[in-house]
Amino acid sequence: MKLCVIGTGYVGLVTGICLSELGNTVICVDNDPKKIEKLKDNIMPIYEPGLEELVLKNKREGRLSFSISISEGVKQSDIIFICVATPPKANGEADLSAVANVSREIANHMDSYKIIVDKSTVPVETGDKVAETIKRYNKHNINFDVISNPEFMREGSAVHDTMHPDRIVVGTNSPRAAKIMQELYSPLNAPIIITDIKSAEIIKHASNSFLAMKISYVNALANICERAGADVVKVAEGMGLDKRIGRAFLDAGLGYGGSCFPKDVSAFIKIAEKLNYDFKLLKTVEEINTQQRKQFIKKVEDALWVINDKTIGILGLSFKPNTDDIRSAPSIDIIDALQKEGAGIKVYDPQAMENAKAHLNGVSYCRDPYETADGADALIILTEWDEFRQMDLDRIRRLLTHPIIIDGRNMFDPKDMEARGFVYKSVGR
Ligand code: UGA
C-alpha cells in the first residue's frame, strides 16, 4: 500500500519505518527541514535500537522516503497517518493545534479517496473534530474516512513493539476503511480490535493510565514494605505470578517519567473533568508519583546527612534504559534538588548526556561509571542501564570516597552489596 506518515517524532518515525519494512511504500513528512535533511543523510534524530538498520534497508530497497511536503505525501498515498505531537498545555490538557493544522492541510491536498489515521495520543472526540475539519476544507468533496489507531510502542523497544504488538486497535465507523486497515496490519499476525472511534481513543488513555496506576501502586507498596521491613521485589513477584495481576509494571523505584505517562495521566484527568467525572483515582496516582521522587531525595539526605559540599556521582539520566530521552526524567528534578542543597554533581549516561546538556547546569560529564565514582561521596543510580549491572563493583567501591550507593531502580541485591562492603540503600527493601 502507499502510505504517508506526518510527523517524524518517536511514533511517526518508528511507525513509518516499520510499515515500510512490511512492504509498503512510505513517505515520512515533517515540517522541520533540518530533521528531514538528516534523515535523508541517514542520521537518526533519536536513539532507538534497530531503527537505523531498518531505515538504511528500506531506503535502499526504494520503499522509504522523507519529505517536508504534505502535499507530496498526501497526493501519492492511500492512507495518511497523523503522528504529530500533542504536548500538554499549562492546565494539563493536550494541545491539539498541530493535529488541527495537519488535518486542514491534508484536506487541502486530497485528490482521491483517503483514509486518515490518527495515531497521535488525543482526547476522546478528537476523531470527530478531525473529520469535521477535513470536511470543511475539502473543497472538491473527495471521499474520505477517519480512523483512530492508537500506538502502544515503548521507547527503547519501539521497533520490536511495533513489529510484535499485543493488539492493534482500529476505531472507525466505516467497514471499507476497517477492511483496508485489517489488510495493512495482517502481516503482523496480531489480534485486531475494531471499535467505534471514541472507544479506540479511550483505549489509549485508559491503557497508559492503568500502567501508571500499577507503578504508583507498587511504589505505595514500597513505602509500606520499607516501614514494615519487607521486600517490595518479593511482594511484586508474589503478586505478579497471579495471571490476573501480572508481574509487568510492578517495579518500584523513582516513579514514571517520559513523554507519555505524566502527560497522558494528567490529560485523562482533564478529559474526565470535561465529561463531569472527578477521576480521583488518577489524581492519587499522580500524587504518589511526585512523592516518590521527593522521598528519594530524602533518602540521599539521610545517607549523606549534610549534602552541602558533597560530591555525588549520578549513573543514568534518561527516563528509562535504551533511550536518550530525558523528557520528565526523574534525573532532572533530583539533580536540581541536590544542587540546590550545595552538592557537586558528576554524571554518566550511555546515551542521554547530549540531550541532558540543555537541562543541566554546572555538572561534570564522565566517560564511564568509574570516572563518575572516582572521588565521589556517594553514587546514585537513576536509570537501570544494563551497563551498570555489569560494573566491576569492587573497583567502584575502591574509587568512591565513601562506599555509599543509593539505588533508585533496585538493580542490586542488598545482601550482596553489604557483603561487598557498601552502604546500599534501595527502594522498598
Ligand atoms: C509508554 C507505554 O508503555 C507504551 O505502551 C505507550 O505506547 C507509550 O507510553 C506512549 O504512549 O507513547 P514509554 O513511556 O516509552 O511507553 O515507557 P514505559 O516502558 O512504559 O515506561 C514509562 C515510565 O515508567 C518509565 O519512567 C519507567 O522507568 C517507569 N516504570 C515502568 C516504572 O517505574 N516501573 C515499572 O515497573 C515500569
Short mmCIF file of C-alpha atoms and ligand atoms in Angstrom, two decimals:
data_model
loop_
_atom_site.label_atom_id
_atom_site.label_comp_id
_atom_site.label_asym_id
_atom_site.label_seq_id
_atom_site.Cartn_x
_atom_site.Cartn_y
_atom_site.Cartn_z
CA MET A 1 0.00 0.00 0.00
CA LYS A 2 1.03 3.64 -0.39
CA LEU A 3 1.33 5.38 2.95
CA CYS A 4 2.18 8.85 4.23
CA VAL A 5 3.21 9.47 7.84
CA ILE A 6 3.05 13.08 9.02
CA GLY A 7 5.31 13.86 11.98
CA THR A 8 8.66 12.14 12.48
CA GLY A 9 8.75 12.07 16.28
CA TYR A 10 9.07 8.72 18.03
CA VAL A 11 5.70 7.37 17.00
CA GLY A 12 5.72 8.68 13.41
CA LEU A 13 9.27 7.69 12.59
CA VAL A 14 9.04 4.18 14.02
CA THR A 15 5.57 3.60 12.52
CA GLY A 16 6.65 4.77 9.05
CA ILE A 17 9.85 2.76 9.05
CA CYS A 18 8.19 -0.43 10.32
CA LEU A 19 5.33 -0.14 7.81
CA SER A 20 7.91 0.15 5.02
CA GLU A 21 9.60 -2.95 6.39
CA LEU A 22 6.24 -4.73 5.94
CA GLY A 23 6.49 -4.00 2.19
CA ASN A 24 4.53 -0.75 1.92
CA THR A 25 5.77 2.38 0.15
CA VAL A 26 6.08 5.04 2.84
CA ILE A 27 6.78 8.75 2.68
CA CYS A 28 7.56 10.34 6.07
CA VAL A 29 6.79 14.05 6.23
CA ASP A 30 7.90 16.62 8.79
CA ASN A 31 7.82 20.42 8.77
CA ASP A 32 11.33 20.55 10.30
CA PRO A 33 13.64 20.77 7.25
CA LYS A 34 16.78 20.06 9.33
CA LYS A 35 15.33 16.80 10.62
CA ILE A 36 14.31 15.71 7.12
CA GLU A 37 17.75 16.59 5.73
CA LYS A 38 19.37 14.50 8.46
CA LEU A 39 17.07 11.55 7.79
CA LYS A 40 17.89 11.81 4.08
CA ASP A 41 21.57 11.62 5.12
CA ASN A 42 20.80 8.56 7.31
CA ILE A 43 21.30 10.49 10.58
CA MET A 44 18.72 9.35 13.16
CA PRO A 45 17.11 12.13 15.25
CA ILE A 46 16.63 9.71 18.17
CA TYR A 47 18.48 6.77 19.65
CA GLU A 48 16.28 3.71 19.24
CA PRO A 49 17.67 0.17 18.93
CA GLY A 50 17.24 -1.33 15.45
CA LEU A 51 15.89 1.83 13.79
CA GLU A 52 18.90 2.86 11.72
CA GLU A 53 19.31 -0.58 10.14
CA LEU A 54 15.66 -0.55 9.01
CA VAL A 55 15.99 2.97 7.56
CA LEU A 56 19.06 2.00 5.54
CA LYS A 57 17.48 -1.22 4.30
CA ASN A 58 14.12 0.23 3.29
CA LYS A 59 15.63 3.31 1.65
CA ARG A 60 17.96 1.06 -0.33
CA GLU A 61 15.02 -1.07 -1.42
CA GLY A 62 13.14 2.04 -2.54
CA ARG A 63 10.18 1.82 -0.15
CA LEU A 64 11.04 4.63 2.27
CA SER A 65 11.48 8.35 1.61
CA PHE A 66 11.44 11.61 3.58
CA SER A 67 9.94 14.96 2.62
CA ILE A 68 8.87 18.33 4.03
CA SER A 69 5.88 18.48 1.68
CA ILE A 70 2.47 17.38 3.00
CA SER A 71 1.09 17.94 -0.50
CA GLU A 72 3.53 15.42 -1.99
CA GLY A 73 2.83 12.92 0.81
CA VAL A 74 -0.96 13.19 0.61
CA LYS A 75 -1.19 13.04 -3.18
CA GLN A 76 0.87 9.89 -3.56
CA SER A 77 -0.70 7.94 -0.65
CA ASP A 78 -3.89 5.99 0.09
CA ILE A 79 -3.54 6.10 3.87
CA ILE A 80 -2.26 9.13 5.79
CA PHE A 81 -1.13 8.75 9.40
CA ILE A 82 -1.24 11.80 11.66
CA CYS A 83 1.60 11.35 14.16
CA VAL A 84 2.23 14.91 15.32
CA ALA A 85 2.92 15.92 18.92
CA THR A 86 0.11 16.67 21.36
CA PRO A 87 2.09 18.38 24.14
CA PRO A 88 0.45 19.31 27.45
CA LYS A 89 -0.89 22.83 27.94
CA ALA A 90 -0.27 24.57 31.27
CA ASN A 91 -3.58 23.19 32.63
CA GLY A 92 -2.73 19.55 31.75
CA GLU A 93 -4.99 19.33 28.68
CA ALA A 94 -3.48 18.14 25.39
CA ASP A 95 -2.64 20.89 22.88
CA LEU A 96 -4.28 19.76 19.64
CA SER A 97 -3.20 22.64 17.41
CA ALA A 98 -0.74 20.52 15.39
CA VAL A 99 -3.44 17.87 14.77
CA ALA A 100 -5.85 20.61 13.63
CA ASN A 101 -3.29 22.23 11.29
CA VAL A 102 -2.31 18.94 9.71
CA SER A 103 -5.98 17.93 9.22
CA ARG A 104 -6.59 21.19 7.37
CA GLU A 105 -3.54 20.71 5.17
CA ILE A 106 -4.48 17.12 4.34
CA ALA A 107 -7.95 18.32 3.26
CA ASN A 108 -6.40 20.96 1.01
CA HIS A 109 -4.36 18.38 -0.92
CA MET A 110 -6.74 15.39 -1.16
CA ASP A 111 -7.33 14.29 -4.74
CA SER A 112 -8.85 10.79 -4.33
CA TYR A 113 -10.35 8.60 -1.54
CA LYS A 114 -8.08 8.72 1.51
CA ILE A 115 -8.03 7.08 4.91
CA ILE A 116 -6.80 9.49 7.56
CA VAL A 117 -5.47 7.67 10.59
CA ASP A 118 -4.98 9.42 13.89
CA LYS A 119 -2.06 7.85 15.74
CA SER A 120 -1.22 10.81 17.96
CA THR A 121 -2.45 10.40 21.54
CA VAL A 122 -5.57 12.54 21.63
CA PRO A 123 -8.59 13.09 23.87
CA VAL A 124 -11.81 11.25 23.08
CA GLU A 125 -13.88 13.07 20.40
CA THR A 126 -10.79 14.30 18.51
CA GLY A 127 -11.59 11.91 15.64
CA ASP A 128 -14.93 13.70 15.15
CA LYS A 129 -13.15 17.07 15.13
CA VAL A 130 -10.58 15.85 12.58
CA ALA A 131 -13.40 14.59 10.35
CA GLU A 132 -15.30 17.90 10.68
CA THR A 133 -12.14 19.88 9.83
CA ILE A 134 -11.35 17.79 6.77
CA LYS A 135 -14.94 18.08 5.57
CA ARG A 136 -14.81 21.86 5.94
CA TYR A 137 -11.58 22.33 3.95
CA ASN A 138 -12.17 19.53 1.44
CA LYS A 139 -13.21 21.82 -1.42
CA HIS A 140 -13.71 19.11 -4.06
CA ASN A 141 -15.79 16.86 -1.81
CA ILE A 142 -13.34 13.97 -2.03
CA ASN A 143 -14.47 10.85 -0.17
CA PHE A 144 -12.50 10.03 3.00
CA ASP A 145 -12.66 8.12 6.30
CA VAL A 146 -11.09 9.00 9.64
CA ILE A 147 -9.69 6.25 11.85
CA SER A 148 -8.33 6.21 15.38
CA ASN A 149 -5.41 3.77 15.56
CA PRO A 150 -3.57 4.39 18.85
CA GLU A 151 0.02 3.38 19.33
CA PHE A 152 1.35 1.20 22.16
CA MET A 153 5.10 1.13 21.43
CA ARG A 154 7.58 1.81 24.24
CA GLU A 155 10.71 3.89 23.78
CA GLY A 156 13.79 1.71 23.86
CA SER A 157 11.90 -1.22 22.30
CA ALA A 158 9.75 0.71 19.84
CA VAL A 159 10.77 -1.28 16.75
CA HIS A 160 10.21 -4.61 18.48
CA ASP A 161 6.86 -3.47 19.93
CA THR A 162 5.66 -2.26 16.53
CA MET A 163 6.64 -5.47 14.75
CA HIS A 164 5.24 -7.69 17.56
CA PRO A 165 2.23 -5.87 19.02
CA ASP A 166 -0.04 -7.45 21.67
CA ARG A 167 -3.01 -5.97 19.81
CA ILE A 168 -3.94 -3.45 17.16
CA VAL A 169 -6.85 -1.11 17.83
CA VAL A 170 -8.77 0.32 14.87
CA GLY A 171 -11.58 2.75 15.66
CA THR A 172 -13.82 3.52 12.69
CA ASN A 173 -17.44 3.69 11.58
CA SER A 174 -16.53 2.66 8.02
CA PRO A 175 -16.45 -1.05 7.04
CA ARG A 176 -14.46 -0.09 3.90
CA ALA A 177 -11.71 1.60 5.92
CA ALA A 178 -11.72 -1.19 8.56
CA LYS A 179 -11.11 -3.78 5.83
CA ILE A 180 -8.16 -1.84 4.39
CA MET A 181 -6.61 -1.40 7.84
CA GLN A 182 -7.01 -5.12 8.55
CA GLU A 183 -5.15 -5.87 5.32
CA LEU A 184 -2.41 -3.38 6.17
CA TYR A 185 -1.76 -4.96 9.57
CA SER A 186 -2.37 -8.61 8.62
CA PRO A 187 1.40 -9.41 8.21
CA LEU A 188 1.85 -8.70 11.93
CA ASN A 189 -0.40 -11.62 12.97
CA ALA A 190 -1.73 -9.72 15.97
CA PRO A 191 -5.32 -9.55 17.26
CA ILE A 192 -7.09 -6.58 15.64
CA ILE A 193 -9.85 -4.95 17.68
CA ILE A 194 -12.33 -2.97 15.59
CA THR A 195 -14.26 -0.40 17.63
CA ASP A 196 -16.02 2.90 17.21
CA ILE A 197 -13.65 5.91 17.10
CA LYS A 198 -14.36 7.15 20.64
CA SER A 199 -13.69 3.75 22.25
CA ALA A 200 -10.37 3.49 20.39
CA GLU A 201 -9.39 6.94 21.64
CA ILE A 202 -10.26 5.99 25.22
CA ILE A 203 -8.36 2.66 24.97
CA LYS A 204 -5.10 4.62 24.57
CA HIS A 205 -5.51 6.88 27.62
CA ALA A 206 -7.02 4.03 29.64
CA SER A 207 -4.06 1.73 28.89
CA ASN A 208 -1.33 4.26 29.71
CA SER A 209 -3.15 5.41 32.85
CA PHE A 210 -3.65 1.82 34.00
CA LEU A 211 0.08 1.10 33.64
CA ALA A 212 0.90 4.34 35.51
CA MET A 213 -1.54 3.20 38.21
CA LYS A 214 0.29 -0.13 38.53
CA ILE A 215 3.57 1.76 39.00
CA SER A 216 2.12 4.08 41.65
CA TYR A 217 0.51 1.10 43.37
CA VAL A 218 3.81 -0.74 43.66
CA ASN A 219 5.53 2.47 44.82
CA ALA A 220 2.89 2.86 47.54
CA LEU A 221 3.60 -0.77 48.50
CA ALA A 222 7.33 0.06 48.56
CA ASN A 223 6.65 2.64 51.26
CA ILE A 224 4.72 0.11 53.32
CA CYS A 225 7.46 -2.52 52.82
CA GLU A 226 10.17 -0.08 53.97
CA ARG A 227 8.24 0.77 57.11
CA ALA A 228 7.36 -2.88 57.84
CA GLY A 229 10.79 -4.31 56.99
CA ALA A 230 9.50 -6.33 53.99
CA ASP A 231 10.91 -6.57 50.44
CA VAL A 232 8.79 -4.99 47.66
CA VAL A 233 10.59 -7.01 44.97
CA LYS A 234 9.42 -10.23 46.61
CA VAL A 235 5.94 -8.78 47.11
CA ALA A 236 5.75 -7.87 43.39
CA GLU A 237 6.95 -11.35 42.46
CA GLY A 238 4.35 -12.96 44.72
CA MET A 239 1.56 -10.79 43.31
CA GLY A 240 2.77 -10.94 39.71
CA LEU A 241 2.54 -14.70 39.38
CA ASP A 242 -1.22 -14.34 39.67
CA LYS A 243 -2.20 -14.19 35.97
CA ARG A 244 -4.95 -11.70 36.77
CA ILE A 245 -2.33 -9.26 38.11
CA GLY A 246 0.84 -9.95 36.06
CA ARG A 247 4.42 -9.04 37.03
CA ALA A 248 4.95 -6.31 34.39
CA PHE A 249 4.99 -2.67 35.55
CA LEU A 250 5.39 -3.66 39.19
CA ASP A 251 8.96 -2.40 39.52
CA ALA A 252 9.12 0.04 42.41
CA GLY A 253 11.58 2.90 42.05
CA LEU A 254 11.55 6.58 41.17
CA GLY A 255 8.10 6.63 39.61
CA TYR A 256 7.19 7.03 35.97
CA GLY A 257 8.69 9.68 33.68
CA GLY A 258 8.98 10.12 29.93
CA SER A 259 6.91 11.91 27.36
CA CYS A 260 3.82 9.71 27.75
CA PHE A 261 2.65 8.65 31.20
CA PRO A 262 2.94 12.03 33.00
CA LYS A 263 1.25 13.82 30.08
CA ASP A 264 -1.40 11.18 29.43
CA VAL A 265 -2.43 10.72 33.06
CA SER A 266 -2.99 14.44 33.50
CA ALA A 267 -4.76 14.69 30.12
CA PHE A 268 -7.08 11.81 31.11
CA ILE A 269 -7.92 13.59 34.38
CA LYS A 270 -8.82 16.68 32.30
CA ILE A 271 -10.85 14.66 29.80
CA ALA A 272 -12.83 13.13 32.69
CA GLU A 273 -13.32 16.58 34.23
CA LYS A 274 -14.79 17.88 30.96
CA LEU A 275 -17.15 14.91 30.98
CA ASN A 276 -18.15 15.80 34.56
CA TYR A 277 -16.32 12.94 36.24
CA ASP A 278 -13.83 13.54 39.03
CA PHE A 279 -11.12 10.91 38.36
CA LYS A 280 -9.83 10.86 41.96
CA LEU A 281 -8.05 7.55 41.46
CA LEU A 282 -5.76 9.04 38.81
CA LYS A 283 -5.16 12.18 40.84
CA THR A 284 -3.76 9.95 43.58
CA VAL A 285 -1.64 8.08 41.01
CA GLU A 286 -0.05 11.44 40.08
CA GLU A 287 0.43 12.45 43.70
CA ILE A 288 2.19 9.18 44.60
CA ASN A 289 4.44 9.61 41.56
CA THR A 290 5.53 13.12 42.58
CA GLN A 291 6.02 12.00 46.17
CA GLN A 292 8.28 9.14 45.09
CA ARG A 293 10.98 11.49 43.74
CA LYS A 294 10.82 13.65 46.88
CA GLN A 295 11.22 10.61 49.12
CA PHE A 296 14.26 9.52 47.15
CA ILE A 297 15.94 12.88 47.74
CA LYS A 298 15.16 12.42 51.45
CA LYS A 299 16.87 9.04 51.27
CA VAL A 300 20.02 10.66 49.84
CA GLU A 301 19.91 13.27 52.62
CA ASP A 302 19.56 10.54 55.27
CA ALA A 303 22.53 8.64 53.83
CA LEU A 304 24.82 11.69 53.50
CA TRP A 305 23.45 13.75 56.40
CA VAL A 306 24.68 17.12 55.02
CA ILE A 307 24.54 17.45 51.23
CA ASN A 308 26.38 20.80 51.03
CA ASP A 309 29.89 20.41 49.58
CA LYS A 310 29.45 16.68 48.95
CA THR A 311 30.36 15.26 45.55
CA ILE A 312 27.63 12.99 44.22
CA GLY A 313 28.07 10.68 41.22
CA ILE A 314 24.92 10.08 39.17
CA LEU A 315 24.51 6.99 36.99
CA GLY A 316 21.70 7.33 34.45
CA LEU A 317 19.91 10.41 33.11
CA SER A 318 17.38 9.03 30.61
CA PHE A 319 13.85 8.38 31.91
CA LYS A 320 14.38 4.66 31.23
CA PRO A 321 17.15 2.50 29.71
CA ASN A 322 17.85 2.11 25.95
CA THR A 323 16.78 5.64 25.07
CA ASP A 324 18.42 9.07 25.01
CA ASP A 325 15.12 10.70 26.01
CA ILE A 326 15.23 12.80 29.16
CA ARG A 327 11.71 14.28 28.98
CA SER A 328 10.16 14.25 32.51
CA ALA A 329 13.10 12.12 33.65
CA PRO A 330 13.44 11.86 37.44
CA SER A 331 17.17 12.67 37.00
CA ILE A 332 16.50 16.33 36.12
CA ASP A 333 14.43 17.03 39.29
CA ILE A 334 16.72 15.02 41.55
CA ILE A 335 19.95 16.65 40.30
CA ASP A 336 18.34 20.08 40.59
CA ALA A 337 17.31 19.41 44.21
CA LEU A 338 20.77 18.12 45.16
CA GLN A 339 22.49 21.12 43.52
CA LYS A 340 20.19 23.49 45.45
CA GLU A 341 21.46 21.86 48.63
CA GLY A 342 25.05 22.55 47.54
CA ALA A 343 26.18 19.20 46.09
CA GLY A 344 28.76 18.95 43.31
CA ILE A 345 27.42 16.61 40.60
CA LYS A 346 29.23 14.22 38.25
CA VAL A 347 27.08 12.32 35.77
CA TYR A 348 27.28 9.46 33.32
CA ASP A 349 24.66 8.05 30.95
CA PRO A 350 25.41 5.78 27.98
CA GLN A 351 23.17 7.77 25.58
CA ALA A 352 21.41 10.76 27.17
CA MET A 353 24.24 13.17 28.12
CA GLU A 354 23.94 15.23 24.93
CA ASN A 355 20.18 15.76 25.43
CA ALA A 356 20.67 16.49 29.14
CA LYS A 357 23.03 19.40 28.45
CA ALA A 358 20.14 21.78 27.76
CA HIS A 359 18.59 20.98 31.16
CA LEU A 360 21.57 20.67 33.50
CA ASN A 361 23.96 23.39 34.62
CA GLY A 362 27.27 23.06 36.42
CA VAL A 363 27.56 19.25 36.31
CA SER A 364 30.64 17.42 35.07
CA TYR A 365 30.12 14.76 32.42
CA CYS A 366 32.07 11.50 32.78
CA ARG A 367 33.20 8.83 30.32
CA ASP A 368 32.01 5.82 32.33
CA PRO A 369 30.75 4.70 35.77
CA TYR A 370 34.31 4.52 37.14
CA GLU A 371 35.16 8.14 36.38
CA THR A 372 31.77 9.04 37.93
CA ALA A 373 32.54 7.14 41.13
CA ASP A 374 36.11 8.42 41.41
CA GLY A 375 36.33 10.66 44.49
CA ALA A 376 32.53 10.86 44.97
CA ASP A 377 30.98 10.77 48.45
CA ALA A 378 28.15 8.62 47.12
CA LEU A 379 26.91 7.07 43.90
CA ILE A 380 23.25 7.38 42.92
CA ILE A 381 21.58 5.14 40.31
CA LEU A 382 18.69 6.79 38.47
CA THR A 383 18.31 4.62 35.32
CA GLU A 384 18.69 0.84 35.14
CA TRP A 385 21.02 0.57 32.11
CA ASP A 386 22.46 -2.93 31.59
CA GLU A 387 25.93 -1.39 31.53
CA PHE A 388 25.53 -0.59 35.25
CA ARG A 389 24.54 -4.18 36.05
CA GLN A 390 27.88 -5.28 34.59
CA MET A 391 30.08 -2.79 36.50
CA ASP A 392 33.07 -4.04 38.47
CA LEU A 393 31.54 -3.25 41.87
CA ASP A 394 34.75 -3.80 43.81
CA ARG A 395 36.51 -1.25 41.60
CA ILE A 396 33.61 1.17 42.14
CA ARG A 397 33.92 0.71 45.94
CA ARG A 398 37.64 1.45 45.86
CA LEU A 399 37.09 4.60 43.77
CA LEU A 400 34.37 6.09 45.99
CA THR A 401 35.48 8.28 48.91
CA HIS A 402 32.69 6.65 50.94
CA PRO A 403 31.25 3.33 49.76
CA ILE A 404 27.65 4.57 49.58
CA ILE A 405 25.27 3.60 46.75
CA ILE A 406 21.68 4.84 46.69
CA ASP A 407 19.85 2.90 44.02
CA GLY A 408 16.55 4.30 42.72
CA ARG A 409 15.98 1.27 40.48
CA ASN A 410 16.66 -1.72 42.77
CA MET A 411 19.38 -3.04 40.46
CA PHE A 412 21.38 -5.00 43.01
CA ASP A 413 20.81 -7.49 45.80
CA PRO A 414 21.07 -5.66 49.15
CA LYS A 415 22.73 -8.61 50.93
CA ASP A 416 25.36 -8.98 48.21
CA MET A 417 26.08 -5.24 48.26
CA GLU A 418 26.52 -5.26 52.03
CA ALA A 419 28.81 -8.27 51.80
CA ARG A 420 30.93 -6.28 49.30
CA GLY A 421 31.28 -3.52 51.87
CA PHE A 422 28.77 -0.99 50.53
CA VAL A 423 26.25 1.06 52.45
CA TYR A 424 23.48 0.26 49.98
CA LYS A 425 20.03 1.91 50.02
CA SER A 426 17.31 0.99 47.53
CA VAL A 427 13.53 1.39 47.26
CA GLY A 428 11.05 -0.65 49.31
CA ARG A 429 13.53 -3.17 50.62
C1 UGA B 1 4.56 4.08 27.42
C2 UGA B 1 3.71 2.81 27.24
O1 UGA B 1 4.33 1.71 27.92
C3 UGA B 1 3.55 2.47 25.75
O2 UGA B 1 2.68 1.35 25.61
C4 UGA B 1 2.95 3.68 25.02
O3 UGA B 1 2.82 3.45 23.64
C5 UGA B 1 3.85 4.89 25.24
O4 UGA B 1 3.97 5.14 26.66
C6 UGA B 1 3.20 6.07 24.55
O5 UGA B 1 2.10 6.47 24.95
O6 UGA B 1 3.75 6.54 23.54
P1 UGA B 1 7.20 4.64 27.41
O7 UGA B 1 6.80 5.93 28.02
O8 UGA B 1 8.12 4.62 26.25
O9 UGA B 1 5.88 3.82 26.94
O10 UGA B 1 7.92 3.76 28.52
P2 UGA B 1 7.49 2.67 29.62
O11 UGA B 1 8.32 1.49 29.44
O12 UGA B 1 6.05 2.49 29.67
O13 UGA B 1 7.98 3.40 30.96
C7 UGA B 1 7.37 4.60 31.42
C8 UGA B 1 7.94 5.00 32.76
O14 UGA B 1 7.51 4.10 33.78
C9 UGA B 1 9.48 4.98 32.83
O15 UGA B 1 9.90 6.13 33.53
C10 UGA B 1 9.81 3.74 33.61
O16 UGA B 1 11.01 3.84 34.31
C11 UGA B 1 8.62 3.67 34.56
N1 UGA B 1 8.34 2.31 35.05
C12 UGA B 1 7.94 1.33 34.20
C13 UGA B 1 8.45 2.04 36.41
O17 UGA B 1 8.80 2.93 37.22
N2 UGA B 1 8.17 0.78 36.86
C14 UGA B 1 7.77 -0.20 36.03
O18 UGA B 1 7.52 -1.32 36.53
C15 UGA B 1 7.67 0.07 34.67
#
